[in-house]
CSV table of C-alpha atoms in Angstrom, one decimal:
chain,number,residue,atom,x,y,z
Z,1,MET,CA,-28.8,0.7,-23.6
Z,2,ILE,CA,-25.5,1.9,-24.8
Z,3,ASP,CA,-25.1,5.3,-26.5
Z,4,SER,CA,-23.4,4.6,-29.8
Z,5,ASN,CA,-22.0,8.2,-29.8
Z,6,ALA,CA,-20.3,7.7,-26.4
Z,7,LYS,CA,-16.6,7.8,-26.4
Z,8,LEU,CA,-14.7,4.9,-25.0
Z,9,ARG,CA,-12.1,6.1,-22.6
Z,10,SER,CA,-9.3,4.1,-21.1
Z,11,ILE,CA,-5.9,4.5,-19.6
Z,12,GLN,CA,-3.7,3.8,-22.6
Z,13,MET,CA,-0.5,3.1,-20.8
Z,14,PRO,CA,-0.3,0.2,-18.3
Z,15,PHE,CA,1.3,0.7,-14.9
Z,16,CYS,CA,2.2,-1.5,-12.0
Z,17,ILE,CA,2.0,-0.7,-8.3
Z,18,LEU,CA,4.4,-2.5,-5.9
Z,19,ASP,CA,3.9,-2.5,-2.1
Z,20,GLY,CA,7.4,-1.1,-1.4
Z,21,ASP,CA,9.4,-4.0,-0.2
Z,22,VAL,CA,9.4,-6.5,-3.1
Z,23,HIS,CA,11.0,-6.6,-6.5
Z,24,ARG,CA,13.3,-3.7,-5.7
Z,25,THR,CA,16.0,-4.4,-8.3
Z,26,VAL,CA,15.6,-4.2,-12.1
Z,27,SER,CA,16.1,-7.9,-12.5
Z,28,GLU,CA,13.5,-8.7,-9.9
Z,29,ARG,CA,11.1,-6.4,-11.6
Z,30,HIS,CA,11.7,-8.0,-15.0
Z,31,LYS,CA,11.1,-11.4,-13.4
Z,32,ILE,CA,7.7,-10.4,-12.0
Z,33,VAL,CA,6.6,-8.6,-15.1
Z,34,ASN,CA,7.5,-11.6,-17.3
Z,35,LYS,CA,5.6,-13.8,-14.9
Z,36,CYS,CA,2.4,-11.7,-15.1
Z,37,LEU,CA,2.5,-10.8,-18.8
Z,38,THR,CA,3.3,-14.0,-20.6
Z,39,GLY,CA,3.5,-14.8,-24.3
Z,40,THR,CA,5.2,-13.3,-27.3
Z,41,ASP,CA,2.2,-11.1,-28.0
Z,42,LYS,CA,2.8,-9.3,-24.6
Z,43,ARG,CA,6.4,-8.2,-25.4
Z,44,GLU,CA,5.4,-4.6,-26.0
Z,45,GLN,CA,3.3,-4.5,-22.9
Z,46,ARG,CA,6.1,-5.9,-20.8
Z,47,ARG,CA,8.4,-3.2,-22.2
Z,48,ALA,CA,5.9,-0.5,-21.5
Z,49,VAL,CA,5.1,-1.6,-17.9
Z,50,MET,CA,8.8,-1.8,-16.9
Z,51,ASN,CA,8.9,2.0,-17.4
Z,52,ARG,CA,5.7,2.5,-15.5
Z,53,ILE,CA,6.3,0.8,-12.1
Z,54,PHE,CA,5.4,2.8,-9.1
Z,55,GLU,CA,5.6,1.8,-5.5
Z,56,PHE,CA,4.5,2.9,-2.0
Z,57,SER,CA,7.3,4.9,-0.3
Z,58,LEU,CA,8.7,3.3,2.8
Z,59,ALA,CA,11.1,4.8,5.3
Z,60,ASP,CA,12.4,1.6,6.9
Z,61,PHE,CA,13.4,-1.7,5.5
Z,62,PRO,CA,13.6,-4.5,8.1
Z,63,GLN,CA,14.5,-8.0,7.0
Z,64,LYS,CA,11.0,-8.9,5.8
Z,65,GLY,CA,7.6,-7.2,5.8
Z,66,ALA,CA,8.6,-3.6,5.3
Z,67,PRO,CA,5.1,-2.2,4.7
Z,68,GLU,CA,3.8,-3.9,7.8
Z,69,TYR,CA,6.7,-2.7,9.9
Z,70,ASN,CA,6.2,0.9,8.7
Z,71,HIS,CA,2.5,0.6,9.4
Z,72,LYS,CA,3.2,-0.4,13.0
Z,73,ARG,CA,5.6,2.5,13.5
Z,74,TRP,CA,3.2,5.0,12.0
Z,75,PHE,CA,0.2,3.7,13.9
Z,76,GLU,CA,2.0,3.8,17.2
Z,77,ALA,CA,3.3,7.3,16.5
Z,78,ILE,CA,-0.2,8.8,16.2
Z,79,ASP,CA,-0.8,11.4,18.9
Z,80,PRO,CA,-3.9,10.1,20.9
Z,81,ALA,CA,-5.0,13.7,21.4
Z,82,THR,CA,-5.7,14.0,17.7
Z,83,ILE,CA,-8.0,10.9,17.6
Z,84,SER,CA,-11.8,11.6,17.6
Z,85,ALA,CA,-13.6,11.0,20.9
Z,86,GLU,CA,-15.6,8.1,19.2
Z,87,GLU,CA,-12.4,6.3,18.2
Z,88,SER,CA,-10.1,7.2,21.1
Z,89,ALA,CA,-10.7,4.1,23.4
Z,90,GLU,CA,-10.3,1.7,20.5
Z,91,TYR,CA,-7.1,3.4,19.3
Z,92,ILE,CA,-5.5,3.4,22.7
Z,93,LYS,CA,-6.3,-0.3,23.2
Z,94,LEU,CA,-5.0,-1.3,19.8
Z,95,ARG,CA,-1.9,0.9,20.1
Z,96,GLY,CA,-1.1,-1.0,23.4
Z,97,PHE,CA,-1.5,-4.3,21.7
Z,98,SER,CA,0.7,-3.1,18.8
Z,99,ARG,CA,3.4,-1.9,21.2
Z,100,SER,CA,3.7,-5.3,22.7
Z,101,ILE,CA,4.7,-6.8,19.3
Z,102,ASN,CA,8.5,-6.5,18.8
Z,103,GLY,CA,11.4,-8.2,17.2
Z,104,LEU,CA,9.5,-10.2,14.5
Z,105,ALA,CA,11.9,-11.9,12.0
Z,106,ASP,CA,9.2,-11.4,9.4
Z,107,TRP,CA,7.0,-8.4,9.8
Z,108,HIS,CA,4.4,-9.9,7.4
Z,109,ASP,CA,3.2,-11.6,10.6
Z,110,TYR,CA,2.4,-8.2,12.3
Z,111,TYR,CA,-1.3,-8.1,11.5
Z,112,GLU,CA,-1.8,-11.7,12.5
Z,113,LYS,CA,-0.1,-11.1,15.8
Z,114,LEU,CA,-2.1,-7.9,16.4
Z,115,ASN,CA,-5.3,-9.8,15.6
Z,116,HIS,CA,-4.4,-12.4,18.1
Z,117,PHE,CA,-4.6,-9.7,20.8
Z,118,ALA,CA,-7.4,-7.6,19.3
Z,119,ARG,CA,-9.6,-10.3,18.0
Z,120,LYS,CA,-10.7,-8.0,15.2
Z,121,SER,CA,-11.2,-9.7,11.9
Z,122,ASN,CA,-10.5,-6.6,9.9
Z,123,ILE,CA,-7.5,-5.4,11.9
Z,124,GLU,CA,-5.4,-4.4,8.9
Z,125,HIS,CA,-8.2,-2.2,7.6
Z,126,THR,CA,-8.6,-0.6,11.0
Z,127,VAL,CA,-4.9,0.2,11.4
Z,128,LEU,CA,-4.7,1.6,7.9
Z,129,SER,CA,-7.8,3.7,8.5
Z,130,TYR,CA,-6.2,5.3,11.6
Z,131,ILE,CA,-3.0,5.9,9.7
Z,132,SER,CA,-4.7,7.4,6.7
Z,133,LYS,CA,-6.8,9.7,8.9
Z,134,TYR,CA,-4.3,10.7,11.6
Z,135,SER,CA,-0.7,10.1,10.4
Z,136,PRO,CA,1.2,12.6,8.2
Z,137,ALA,CA,3.3,9.6,7.1
Z,138,TRP,CA,0.4,8.4,5.0
Z,139,ASP,CA,0.7,11.1,2.4
Z,140,ASP,CA,4.4,10.3,1.9
Z,141,TYR,CA,3.6,6.6,1.7
Z,142,ILE,CA,1.0,7.0,-1.1
Z,143,SER,CA,2.3,10.1,-2.9
Z,144,ALA,CA,3.8,8.4,-6.0
Z,145,ILE,CA,0.7,6.3,-6.5
Z,146,ARG,CA,-1.7,9.1,-5.9
Z,147,GLN,CA,0.2,11.4,-8.3
Z,148,GLU,CA,0.1,8.8,-11.1
Z,149,ILE,CA,-3.6,8.2,-10.6
Z,150,ILE,CA,-4.3,11.9,-10.7
Z,151,VAL,CA,-2.4,12.2,-14.0
Z,152,LYS,CA,-4.2,9.3,-15.5
Z,153,ALA,CA,-7.6,10.4,-14.3
Z,154,ALA,CA,-7.0,13.8,-15.9
Z,155,GLU,CA,-6.3,12.1,-19.2
Z,156,LEU,CA,-9.8,10.5,-19.1
Z,157,GLU,CA,-11.6,13.8,-18.7
């Protein structure tokens, strides 16, 4: 049953989140927004979303696959002494596998290569879990997105 007195709440202004290594120029951003929001009835939405594009913050930009390359660096930089006892053995093993992966022309292949060694179907989730728990770089990586979500969530209250 739906309460007829309940207020409908929504985020009024659309926003777009990019992974940090694609659509970096204004023209590239226009192209992807136009591809996603088609039709003359979407003109105002396209204009609005162009002013509301946020992205994950990356430190390094190799040729291809910047998020994955940065994930590798952050994962390997975690101090093993900070890892919980339950996760330590797995982390050390995975870090060794990760360190053996070097010089990829396209870093989008990083997780596939790592999974080749680790044989772990959810390897990307595992690596990102370690980074989000144990790497100070994680907060910098997600800060712009987190801040926008906090602002929008406050508007819904």
